[in-house]
Coordinates of C-alpha atoms in Angstrom, one line a residue:
Chain A
X1 CA 0.0 0.0 0.0
X2 CA 1.3 3.5 -0.9
X3 CA 2.1 5.8 1.9
X4 CA -0.6 8.3 1.0
X5 CA -3.2 5.5 1.0
X6 CA -1.8 4.2 4.2
X7 CA -2.0 7.6 5.9
X8 CA -5.6 8.0 4.7
X9 CA -6.5 4.5 6.2
X10 CA -4.7 5.4 9.4
X11 CA -6.7 8.6 9.7
X12 CA -9.9 6.6 9.3
X13 CA -8.7 4.4 12.1
X14 CA -8.5 1.2 10.1
X15 CA -6.7 -1.4 12.2
X16 CA -5.0 -3.2 9.3
X17 CA -3.3 0.0 8.3
X18 CA -1.6 0.3 11.7
X19 CA -0.1 -3.1 11.4
X20 CA 1.0 -2.4 7.8
X21 CA 2.7 0.7 9.1
X22 CA 4.6 -1.2 11.7
X23 CA 5.7 -4.0 9.5
X24 CA 6.6 -1.6 6.5
X25 CA 8.6 0.9 8.6
X26 CA 9.5 -1.0 11.7
X27 CA 12.6 -2.7 10.6
X28 CA 14.4 0.4 9.5
X29 CA 13.4 2.2 12.7
X30 CA 14.5 -0.7 14.9
X31 CA 17.9 -0.9 13.2
X32 CA 18.3 2.8 13.7
X33 CA 17.3 2.8 17.4
X34 CA 19.5 -0.2 18.0
X35 CA 22.5 1.6 16.5
X36 CA 21.9 4.8 18.6
X37 CA 21.3 2.7 21.8
X38 CA 24.4 0.6 21.4
X39 CA 22.4 -2.6 20.6
X40 CA 20.4 -2.5 23.8
X41 CA 17.5 -4.4 22.3
X42 CA 15.0 -3.8 25.1
X43 CA 15.6 0.0 24.8
X44 CA 15.6 0.0 21.1
X45 CA 12.3 -1.8 20.9
X46 CA 10.8 0.6 23.5
X47 CA 11.9 3.6 21.5
X48 CA 10.3 2.2 18.4
X49 CA 7.1 1.5 20.3
X50 CA 7.1 5.1 21.7
X51 CA 7.6 6.4 18.2
X52 CA 4.7 4.4 16.6
X53 CA 2.4 5.3 19.5
X54 CA 3.2 8.9 19.1
X55 CA 2.8 8.6 15.3
X56 CA -0.7 7.0 15.7
X57 CA -1.7 9.8 18.1
X58 CA -0.4 12.5 15.8
X59 CA -1.4 11.1 12.4
X60 CA -4.3 13.6 12.1
X61 CA -1.7 16.5 12.1
X62 CA 0.7 14.8 9.9
X63 CA 1.2 16.7 6.7
X64 CA 1.2 13.6 4.5
X65 CA 4.6 14.1 3.0
X66 CA 7.6 11.9 3.7
X67 CA 6.0 9.4 6.1
X68 CA 9.3 7.4 6.5
X69 CA 11.2 10.5 7.3
X70 CA 8.6 11.6 9.9
X71 CA 8.6 8.2 11.6
X72 CA 12.4 8.2 11.5
X73 CA 12.5 11.6 13.3
X74 CA 10.1 10.4 15.9
X75 CA 12.1 7.2 16.6
X76 CA 15.4 9.0 16.6
X77 CA 14.1 11.4 19.2
X78 CA 12.6 8.6 21.3
X79 CA 16.0 6.7 21.2
X80 CA 18.0 9.8 22.2
X81 CA 15.6 10.3 25.2
X82 CA 16.6 6.8 26.3
X83 CA 20.4 7.4 26.3
X84 CA 21.9 7.8 29.7
X85 CA 22.7 11.5 30.4
X86 CA 25.0 13.1 30.5
X87 CA 26.5 11.2 27.6
X88 CA 29.6 9.2 28.6
X89 CA 32.8 11.2 27.7
X90 CA 35.7 8.8 28.6
X91 CA 39.1 10.2 27.4
X92 CA 39.9 9.2 23.9
X93 CA 43.4 10.6 23.9
X94 CA 45.0 7.3 23.1
X95 CA 43.2 7.3 19.8
X96 CA 44.1 10.9 18.8
X97 CA 47.3 11.8 17.0
X98 CA 50.3 12.6 19.4
X99 CA 52.7 15.5 18.9
X100 CA 56.2 16.4 20.0
X101 CA 56.8 19.6 21.9
X102 CA 57.8 21.3 18.7
X103 CA 54.4 20.4 17.1
X104 CA 55.6 17.7 14.9
X105 CA 53.9 14.3 14.7
X106 CA 55.3 11.6 17.0
X107 CA 55.1 9.2 14.2
X108 CA 54.1 8.9 10.6
X109 CA 50.6 7.6 10.2
X110 CA 50.4 4.0 9.0
X111 CA 49.2 3.6 5.5
X112 CA 45.9 1.8 5.3
X113 CA 42.9 1.5 2.9
X114 CA 39.6 -0.3 3.5
X115 CA 38.1 -3.0 1.4
X116 CA 34.9 -2.4 -0.5
X117 CA 32.9 -4.2 2.1
X118 CA 34.1 -2.3 5.1
X119 CA 30.7 -1.5 6.7
X120 CA 30.8 -4.0 9.4
X121 CA 34.3 -3.2 10.9
X122 CA 33.6 0.5 10.5
X123 CA 30.2 0.2 12.4
X124 CA 32.1 -1.9 15.0
X125 CA 34.7 0.8 15.5
X126 CA 32.1 3.4 15.9
X127 CA 30.5 1.4 18.6
X128 CA 33.8 1.5 20.6
X129 CA 33.6 5.3 20.8
X130 CA 32.3 6.8 24.0
X131 CA 28.8 8.1 23.7
X132 CA 29.5 11.8 23.7
X133 CA 31.5 11.3 20.4
X134 CA 29.7 8.3 19.0
X135 CA 26.3 9.9 19.1
X136 CA 27.5 13.1 17.5
X137 CA 29.2 11.1 14.7
X138 CA 26.1 8.9 14.2
X139 CA 23.8 11.8 14.0
X140 CA 26.0 13.7 11.6
X141 CA 27.7 11.2 9.4
X142 CA 25.2 8.4 9.9
X143 CA 21.9 10.2 10.0
X144 CA 22.9 13.1 7.8
X145 CA 21.9 15.8 10.3
X146 CA 23.7 19.2 10.1
X147 CA 25.8 20.6 12.9
X148 CA 22.9 22.8 14.2
X149 CA 20.4 20.0 14.1
X150 CA 22.8 17.7 16.1
X151 CA 23.2 20.5 18.5
X152 CA 19.5 21.0 19.0
X153 CA 18.9 17.2 19.4
X154 CA 21.6 17.0 22.1
X155 CA 21.3 20.4 23.8
X156 CA 24.8 21.4 22.8
X157 CA 26.3 24.4 21.2
X158 CA 27.3 24.3 17.5
X159 CA 31.0 24.7 18.4
X160 CA 30.9 21.8 20.8
X161 CA 29.2 19.6 18.2
X162 CA 32.0 20.5 15.7
X163 CA 34.7 19.8 18.2
X164 CA 33.2 16.4 19.2
X165 CA 32.6 15.4 15.6
X166 CA 36.3 16.2 14.8
X167 CA 37.5 14.3 17.8
X168 CA 35.1 11.4 16.9
X169 CA 36.5 11.2 13.4
X170 CA 40.1 11.4 14.6
X171 CA 39.4 8.6 17.1
X172 CA 37.6 6.5 14.5
X173 CA 40.6 7.1 12.2
X174 CA 42.9 5.8 14.8
X175 CA 40.7 2.6 15.3
X176 CA 40.5 2.0 11.6
X177 CA 44.2 2.5 11.2
X178 CA 44.8 -0.2 13.9
X179 CA 42.2 -2.5 12.0
X180 CA 43.2 -2.0 8.4
X181 CA 46.7 -0.5 8.8
X182 CA 50.1 -1.8 8.3
X183 CA 53.6 -0.4 9.2
X184 CA 55.0 1.9 6.5
Chain B
X1 CA 54.4 36.9 6.8
X2 CA 52.9 34.6 9.5
X3 CA 55.1 31.7 10.6
X4 CA 54.3 28.4 9.0
X5 CA 51.9 26.0 10.7
X6 CA 52.9 23.2 12.9
X7 CA 51.6 19.7 12.4
X8 CA 49.7 20.0 15.7
X9 CA 47.8 23.2 14.3
X10 CA 47.2 21.6 11.0
X11 CA 45.5 18.6 12.6
X12 CA 43.6 20.5 15.1
X13 CA 41.9 22.6 12.4
X14 CA 41.9 19.9 9.7
X15 CA 38.1 19.5 9.8
X16 CA 37.5 23.3 9.2
X17 CA 40.1 23.3 6.5
X18 CA 38.5 20.5 4.7
X19 CA 35.0 22.2 5.1
X20 CA 36.4 25.4 3.7
X21 CA 35.5 27.2 6.9
X22 CA 38.9 28.9 7.3
X23 CA 39.6 32.5 6.0
X24 CA 41.4 32.5 2.7
X25 CA 44.8 33.6 4.1
X26 CA 44.7 30.7 6.7
X27 CA 43.5 28.2 4.2
X28 CA 46.5 29.1 2.0
X29 CA 48.8 28.4 5.0
X30 CA 47.2 24.9 5.3
X31 CA 47.7 24.4 1.5
X32 CA 51.4 25.2 2.0
X33 CA 51.8 23.0 4.9
X34 CA 50.0 20.1 3.2
X35 CA 52.3 20.4 0.1
X36 CA 55.5 20.1 2.2
X37 CA 54.5 17.8 5.0
X38 CA 54.1 14.0 3.9
X39 CA 53.0 13.1 7.5
X40 CA 50.1 15.6 7.5
X41 CA 49.3 14.7 3.9
X42 CA 49.0 11.1 4.9
X43 CA 47.0 12.0 7.9
X44 CA 44.6 14.2 6.0
X45 CA 44.1 11.5 3.4
X46 CA 43.2 8.8 6.0
X47 CA 41.0 11.4 7.8
X48 CA 39.1 12.0 4.6
X49 CA 38.8 8.3 3.9
X50 CA 37.5 7.8 7.5
X51 CA 34.7 10.3 6.9
X52 CA 33.8 8.6 3.7
X53 CA 33.8 5.2 5.3
X54 CA 31.6 6.3 8.2
X55 CA 29.1 7.8 5.9
X56 CA 29.0 4.7 3.7
X57 CA 28.8 2.3 6.6
X58 CA 25.4 3.8 7.7
X59 CA 23.8 4.4 4.3
X60 CA 20.5 2.6 4.1
X61 CA 21.6 0.2 1.4
X62 CA 24.7 -1.0 3.3
X63 CA 23.6 -1.2 6.9
X64 CA 22.0 -4.6 7.7
X65 CA 18.3 -4.7 8.4
X66 CA 16.3 -7.5 10.0
X67 CA 12.6 -7.8 10.7
X68 CA 10.6 -6.6 13.6
X69 CA 10.0 -9.3 16.3
X70 CA 6.4 -10.4 16.3
X71 CA 6.0 -9.6 19.9
X72 CA 7.0 -6.0 19.3
X73 CA 4.4 -5.6 16.5
X74 CA 1.9 -7.0 18.9
X75 CA 3.0 -4.7 21.7
X76 CA 2.8 -1.7 19.4
X77 CA -0.6 -2.5 18.2
X78 CA -1.9 -3.3 21.7
X79 CA -0.5 0.1 22.9
X80 CA -2.1 2.1 20.1
X81 CA -5.3 0.1 19.3
X82 CA -7.7 2.2 17.1
X83 CA -10.8 3.3 19.1
X84 CA -13.2 2.5 16.2

């Protein structure tokens, strides 16, 4: 069933439409909430349930455009609410580049390149980042939100989001270097 | 003429350099550093690769998707049962 017809059926309160909505859109939403909630399955399922319940309640006010994106936004917000606050910010210095007193690198980066099918090790490496960095990276590079949208979602300033994003990418680079790299 | 950048400065502001957020004069200093520092050139290259890999890893077509457990479907429908 097309989304426009599905929305019309939902507005009429037709029970099969509710089930169709959950079965059509639930898998992607659950995957996203699992990712944000570090594979805590109970919390991820609860966030998806919260999102659908909210969607069913708010379907009258839905503008009818981009149903998947609307549900995705609801589920993402529900997942972020379930993250422990403040977000964990363990030191990641060991993953960042080190410098001598004169400002030069301590060592030359190892050369590395990732194979075409690198998705799984990259996702595993992202999961190893502390939440304060992991969530910013997931929202910006994974979810495609802009800096200001990430800042609003997490209650941070734009500058802090930029700093954490840069640190997250540096740390991820360090993890990927260890995974894919070799001595030069 | 401002002194040349150190590697530490180059790496610290690499994201803003790559996003072209730096003033033209500063960006020119980054260009000059990149041209003469193989270590920072290698770092910048792998940093860019990291950003690209992270984006690809979470694209809809790449990330694995499984179904929704039946008990979750039932729980959602029970929690939001239509009133008609």
